[in-house]
CSV table of N, CA, C and O in Angstrom, one decimal:
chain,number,residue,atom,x,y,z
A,180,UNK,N,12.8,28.4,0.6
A,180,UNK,CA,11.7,27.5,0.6
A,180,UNK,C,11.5,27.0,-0.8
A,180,UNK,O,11.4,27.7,-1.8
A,181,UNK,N,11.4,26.0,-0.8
A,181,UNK,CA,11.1,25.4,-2.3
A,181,UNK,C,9.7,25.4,-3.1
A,181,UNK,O,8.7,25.0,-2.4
A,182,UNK,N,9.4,25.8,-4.6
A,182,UNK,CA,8.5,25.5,-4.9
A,182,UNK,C,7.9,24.6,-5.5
A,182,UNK,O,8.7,23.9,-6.2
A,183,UNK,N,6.6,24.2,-5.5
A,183,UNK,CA,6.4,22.7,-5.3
A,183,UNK,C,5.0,23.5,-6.5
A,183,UNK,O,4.5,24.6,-6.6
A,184,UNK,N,4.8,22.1,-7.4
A,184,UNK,CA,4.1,22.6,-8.5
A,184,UNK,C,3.9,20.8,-8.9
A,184,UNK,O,4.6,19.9,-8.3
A,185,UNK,N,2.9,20.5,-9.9
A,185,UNK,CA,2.0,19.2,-10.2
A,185,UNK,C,2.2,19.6,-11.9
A,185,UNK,O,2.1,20.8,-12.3
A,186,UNK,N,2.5,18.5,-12.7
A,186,UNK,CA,1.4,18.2,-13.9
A,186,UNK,C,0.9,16.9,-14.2
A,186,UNK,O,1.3,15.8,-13.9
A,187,UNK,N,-0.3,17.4,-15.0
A,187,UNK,CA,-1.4,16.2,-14.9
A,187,UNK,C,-1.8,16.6,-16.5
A,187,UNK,O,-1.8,17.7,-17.1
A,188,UNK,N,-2.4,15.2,-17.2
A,188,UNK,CA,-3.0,14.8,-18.0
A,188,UNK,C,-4.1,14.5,-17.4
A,188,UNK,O,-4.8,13.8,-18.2
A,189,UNK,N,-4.8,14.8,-16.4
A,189,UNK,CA,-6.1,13.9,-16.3
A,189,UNK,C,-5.9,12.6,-15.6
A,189,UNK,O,-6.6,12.4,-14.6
A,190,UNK,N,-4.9,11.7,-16.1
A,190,UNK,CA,-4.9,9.9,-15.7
A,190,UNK,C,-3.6,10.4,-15.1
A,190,UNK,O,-3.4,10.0,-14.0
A,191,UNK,N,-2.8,11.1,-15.7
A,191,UNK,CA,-1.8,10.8,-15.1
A,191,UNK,C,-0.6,11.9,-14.2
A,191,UNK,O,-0.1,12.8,-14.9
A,192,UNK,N,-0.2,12.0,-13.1
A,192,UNK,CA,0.6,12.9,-12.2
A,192,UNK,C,1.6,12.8,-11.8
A,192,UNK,O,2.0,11.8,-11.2
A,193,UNK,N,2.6,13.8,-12.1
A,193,UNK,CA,3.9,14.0,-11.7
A,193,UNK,C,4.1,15.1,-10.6
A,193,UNK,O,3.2,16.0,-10.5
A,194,UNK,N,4.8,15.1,-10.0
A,194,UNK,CA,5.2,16.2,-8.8
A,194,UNK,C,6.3,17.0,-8.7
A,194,UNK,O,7.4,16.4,-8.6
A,195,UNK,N,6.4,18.0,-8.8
A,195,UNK,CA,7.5,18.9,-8.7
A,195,UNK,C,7.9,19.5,-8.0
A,195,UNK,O,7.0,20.1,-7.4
A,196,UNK,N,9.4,19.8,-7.4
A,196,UNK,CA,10.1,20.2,-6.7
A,196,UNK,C,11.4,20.9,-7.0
A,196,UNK,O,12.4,20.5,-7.5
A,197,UNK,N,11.1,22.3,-6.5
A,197,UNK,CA,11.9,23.4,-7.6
A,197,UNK,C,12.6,23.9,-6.1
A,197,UNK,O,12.0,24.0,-5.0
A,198,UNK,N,14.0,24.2,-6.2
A,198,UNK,CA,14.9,24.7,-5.3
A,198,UNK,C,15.2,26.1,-5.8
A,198,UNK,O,16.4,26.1,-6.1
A,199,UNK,N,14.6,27.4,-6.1
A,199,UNK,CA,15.1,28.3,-6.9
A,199,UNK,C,16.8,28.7,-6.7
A,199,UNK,O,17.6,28.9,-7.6
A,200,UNK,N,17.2,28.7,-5.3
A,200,UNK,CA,18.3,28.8,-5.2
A,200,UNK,C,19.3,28.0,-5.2
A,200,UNK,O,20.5,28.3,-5.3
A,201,UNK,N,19.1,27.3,-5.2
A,201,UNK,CA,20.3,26.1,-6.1
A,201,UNK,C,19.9,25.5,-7.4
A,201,UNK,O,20.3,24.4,-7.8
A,202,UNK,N,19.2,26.3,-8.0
A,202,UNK,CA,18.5,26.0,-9.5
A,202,UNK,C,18.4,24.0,-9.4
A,202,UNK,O,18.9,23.4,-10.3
A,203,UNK,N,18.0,23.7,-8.9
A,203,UNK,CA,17.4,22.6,-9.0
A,203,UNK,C,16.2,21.8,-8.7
A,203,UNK,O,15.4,22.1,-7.7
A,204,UNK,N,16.0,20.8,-9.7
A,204,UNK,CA,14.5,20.6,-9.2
A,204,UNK,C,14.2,19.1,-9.1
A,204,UNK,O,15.1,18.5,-9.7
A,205,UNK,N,13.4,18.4,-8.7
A,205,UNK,CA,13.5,16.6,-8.4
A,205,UNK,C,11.9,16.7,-9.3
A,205,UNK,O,11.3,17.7,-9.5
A,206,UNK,N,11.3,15.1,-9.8
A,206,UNK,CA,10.1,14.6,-10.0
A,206,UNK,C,9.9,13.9,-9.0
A,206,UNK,O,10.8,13.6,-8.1
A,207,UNK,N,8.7,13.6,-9.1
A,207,UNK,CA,8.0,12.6,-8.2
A,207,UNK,C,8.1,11.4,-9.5
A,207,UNK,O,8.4,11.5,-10.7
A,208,UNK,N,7.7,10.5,-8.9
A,208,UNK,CA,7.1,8.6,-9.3
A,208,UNK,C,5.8,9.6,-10.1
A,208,UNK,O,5.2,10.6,-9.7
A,209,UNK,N,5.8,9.0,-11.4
A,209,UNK,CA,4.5,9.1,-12.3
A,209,UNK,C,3.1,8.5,-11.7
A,209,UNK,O,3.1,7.3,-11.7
A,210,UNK,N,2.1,9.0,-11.3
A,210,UNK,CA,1.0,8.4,-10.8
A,210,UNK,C,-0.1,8.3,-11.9
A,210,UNK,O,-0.6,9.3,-12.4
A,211,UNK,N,-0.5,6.7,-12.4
A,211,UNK,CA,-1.2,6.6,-13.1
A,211,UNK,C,-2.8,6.5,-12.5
A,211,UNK,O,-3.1,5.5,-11.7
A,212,UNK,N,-3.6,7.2,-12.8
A,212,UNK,CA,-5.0,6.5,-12.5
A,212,UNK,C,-5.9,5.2,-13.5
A,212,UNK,O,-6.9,4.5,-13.1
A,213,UNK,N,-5.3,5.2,-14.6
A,213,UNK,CA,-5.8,4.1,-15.1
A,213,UNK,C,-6.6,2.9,-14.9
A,213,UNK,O,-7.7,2.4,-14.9
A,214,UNK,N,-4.9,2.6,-14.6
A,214,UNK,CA,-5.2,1.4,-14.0
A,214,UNK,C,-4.5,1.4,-12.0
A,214,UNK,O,-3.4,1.6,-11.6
A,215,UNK,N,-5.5,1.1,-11.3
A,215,UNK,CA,-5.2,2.1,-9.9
A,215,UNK,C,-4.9,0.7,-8.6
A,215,UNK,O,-5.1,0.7,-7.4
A,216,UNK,N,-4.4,-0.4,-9.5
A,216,UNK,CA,-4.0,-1.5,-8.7
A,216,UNK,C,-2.9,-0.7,-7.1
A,216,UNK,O,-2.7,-1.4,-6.0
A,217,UNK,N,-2.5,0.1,-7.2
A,217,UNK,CA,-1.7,0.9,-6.2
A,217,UNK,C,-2.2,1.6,-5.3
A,217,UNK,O,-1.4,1.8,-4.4
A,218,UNK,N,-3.6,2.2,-5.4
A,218,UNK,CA,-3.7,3.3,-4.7
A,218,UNK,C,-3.7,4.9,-5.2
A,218,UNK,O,-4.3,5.8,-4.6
A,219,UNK,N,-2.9,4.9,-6.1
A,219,UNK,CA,-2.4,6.0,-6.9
A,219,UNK,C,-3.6,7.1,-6.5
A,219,UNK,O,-3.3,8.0,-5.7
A,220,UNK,N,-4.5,6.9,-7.0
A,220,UNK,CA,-5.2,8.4,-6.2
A,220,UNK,C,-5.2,8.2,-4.7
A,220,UNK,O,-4.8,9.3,-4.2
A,221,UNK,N,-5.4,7.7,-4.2
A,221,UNK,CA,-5.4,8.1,-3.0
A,221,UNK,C,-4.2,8.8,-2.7
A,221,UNK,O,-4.2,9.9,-2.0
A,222,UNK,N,-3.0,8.2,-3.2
A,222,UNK,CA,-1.7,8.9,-3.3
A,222,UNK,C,-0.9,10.3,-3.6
A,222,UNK,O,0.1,10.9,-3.2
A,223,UNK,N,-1.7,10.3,-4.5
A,223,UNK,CA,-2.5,11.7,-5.4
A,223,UNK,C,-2.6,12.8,-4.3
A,223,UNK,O,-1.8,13.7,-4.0
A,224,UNK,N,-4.5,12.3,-3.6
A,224,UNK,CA,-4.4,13.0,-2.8
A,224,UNK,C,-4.1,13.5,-1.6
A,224,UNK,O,-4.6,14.6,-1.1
A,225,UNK,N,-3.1,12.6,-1.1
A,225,UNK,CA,-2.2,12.8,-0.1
A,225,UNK,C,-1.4,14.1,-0.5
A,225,UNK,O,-1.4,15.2,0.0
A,226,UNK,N,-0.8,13.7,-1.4
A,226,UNK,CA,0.2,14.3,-2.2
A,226,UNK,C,-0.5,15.8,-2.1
A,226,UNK,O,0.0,16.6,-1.3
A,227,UNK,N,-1.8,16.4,-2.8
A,227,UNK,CA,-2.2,17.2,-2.7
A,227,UNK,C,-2.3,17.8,-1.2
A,227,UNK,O,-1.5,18.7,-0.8
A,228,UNK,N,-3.4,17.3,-0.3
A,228,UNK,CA,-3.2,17.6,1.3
A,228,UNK,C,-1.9,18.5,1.2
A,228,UNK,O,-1.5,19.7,1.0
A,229,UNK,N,-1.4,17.3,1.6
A,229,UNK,CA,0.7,18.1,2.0
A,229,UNK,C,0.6,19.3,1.3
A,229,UNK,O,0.0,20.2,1.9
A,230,UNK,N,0.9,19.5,0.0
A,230,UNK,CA,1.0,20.7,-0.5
A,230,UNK,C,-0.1,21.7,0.1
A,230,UNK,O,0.3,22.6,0.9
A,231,UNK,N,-1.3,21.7,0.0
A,231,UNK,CA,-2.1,22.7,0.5
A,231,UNK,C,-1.8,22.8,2.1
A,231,UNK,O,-1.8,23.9,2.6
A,232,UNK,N,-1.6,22.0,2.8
A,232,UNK,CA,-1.5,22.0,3.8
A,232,UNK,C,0.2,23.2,4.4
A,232,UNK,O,0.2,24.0,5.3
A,233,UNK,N,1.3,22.9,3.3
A,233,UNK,CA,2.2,23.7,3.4
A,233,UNK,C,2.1,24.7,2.7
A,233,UNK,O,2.7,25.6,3.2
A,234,UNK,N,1.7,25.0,1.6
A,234,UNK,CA,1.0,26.6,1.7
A,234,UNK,C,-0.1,27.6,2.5
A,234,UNK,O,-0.3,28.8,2.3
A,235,UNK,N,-0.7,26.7,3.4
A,235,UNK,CA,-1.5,27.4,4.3
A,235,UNK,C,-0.7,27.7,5.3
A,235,UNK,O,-1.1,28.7,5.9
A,236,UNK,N,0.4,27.0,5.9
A,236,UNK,CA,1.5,27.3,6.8
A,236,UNK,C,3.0,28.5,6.3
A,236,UNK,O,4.0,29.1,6.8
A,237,UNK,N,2.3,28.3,5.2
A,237,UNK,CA,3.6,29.6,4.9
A,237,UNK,C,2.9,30.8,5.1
A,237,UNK,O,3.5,31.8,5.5
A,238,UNK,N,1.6,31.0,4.8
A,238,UNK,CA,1.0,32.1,4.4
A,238,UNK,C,0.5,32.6,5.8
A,238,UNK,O,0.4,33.8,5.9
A,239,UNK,N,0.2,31.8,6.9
A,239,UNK,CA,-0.3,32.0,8.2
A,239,UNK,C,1.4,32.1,9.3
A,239,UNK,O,1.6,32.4,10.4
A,240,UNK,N,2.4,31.7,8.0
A,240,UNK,CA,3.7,32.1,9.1
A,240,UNK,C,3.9,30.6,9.5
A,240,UNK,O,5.1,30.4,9.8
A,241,UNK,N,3.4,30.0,9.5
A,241,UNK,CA,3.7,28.5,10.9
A,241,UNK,C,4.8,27.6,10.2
A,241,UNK,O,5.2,26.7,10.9
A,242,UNK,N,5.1,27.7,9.3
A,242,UNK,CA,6.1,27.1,8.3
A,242,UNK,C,7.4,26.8,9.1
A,242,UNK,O,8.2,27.7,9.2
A,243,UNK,N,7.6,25.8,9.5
A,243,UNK,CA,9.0,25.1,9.8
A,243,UNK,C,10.1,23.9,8.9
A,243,UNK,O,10.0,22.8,8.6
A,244,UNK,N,11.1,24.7,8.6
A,244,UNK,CA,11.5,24.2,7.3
A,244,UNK,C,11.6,22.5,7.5
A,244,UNK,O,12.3,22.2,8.4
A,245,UNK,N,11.1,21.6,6.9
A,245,UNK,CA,10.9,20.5,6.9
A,245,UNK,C,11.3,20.0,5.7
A,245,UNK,O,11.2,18.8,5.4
C-alpha cells in the first residue's frame, strides 16, 4: 500500500505518493491558492477527503487496493 503524504506553504500544495517497495514516489500538479482562477482549493480538498477517506479504510480493514 502506498504512502500518501502533502506539503504545503500555506498558498501552496503538492501531493505525495511514496511506493516503499519499489522505492518510488510521484508529485501531484502544484496547487496554488493565490490566485484560485481554477478551483484549486476546492481541489485541495478533494484531494484531502480521498486521503482521509483511505486511511479510515485501511484502519477499519475495508481497503481494496485501488
Amino acid at each position: 500500500m502506498p504512502v500518501l503524504g502533502m506539503i504545503t506553504t500555506g498558498e501552496d500544495y503538492i501531493f505525495i505518493k511514496l511506493n516503499q517497495h519499489l522505492r518510488q514516489y510521484a508529485l501531484s500538479h502544484k496547487f496554488t491558492l493565490l490566485s484560485d482562477e481554477d478551483n484549486n482549493l476546492h481541489r485541495v480538498v478533494r484531494v484531502m477527503k480521498r486521503i482521509i477517506n483511505l486511511s479510515a479504510s485501511v484502519q477499519t480493514g475495508n481497503y481494496n487496493n485501488e
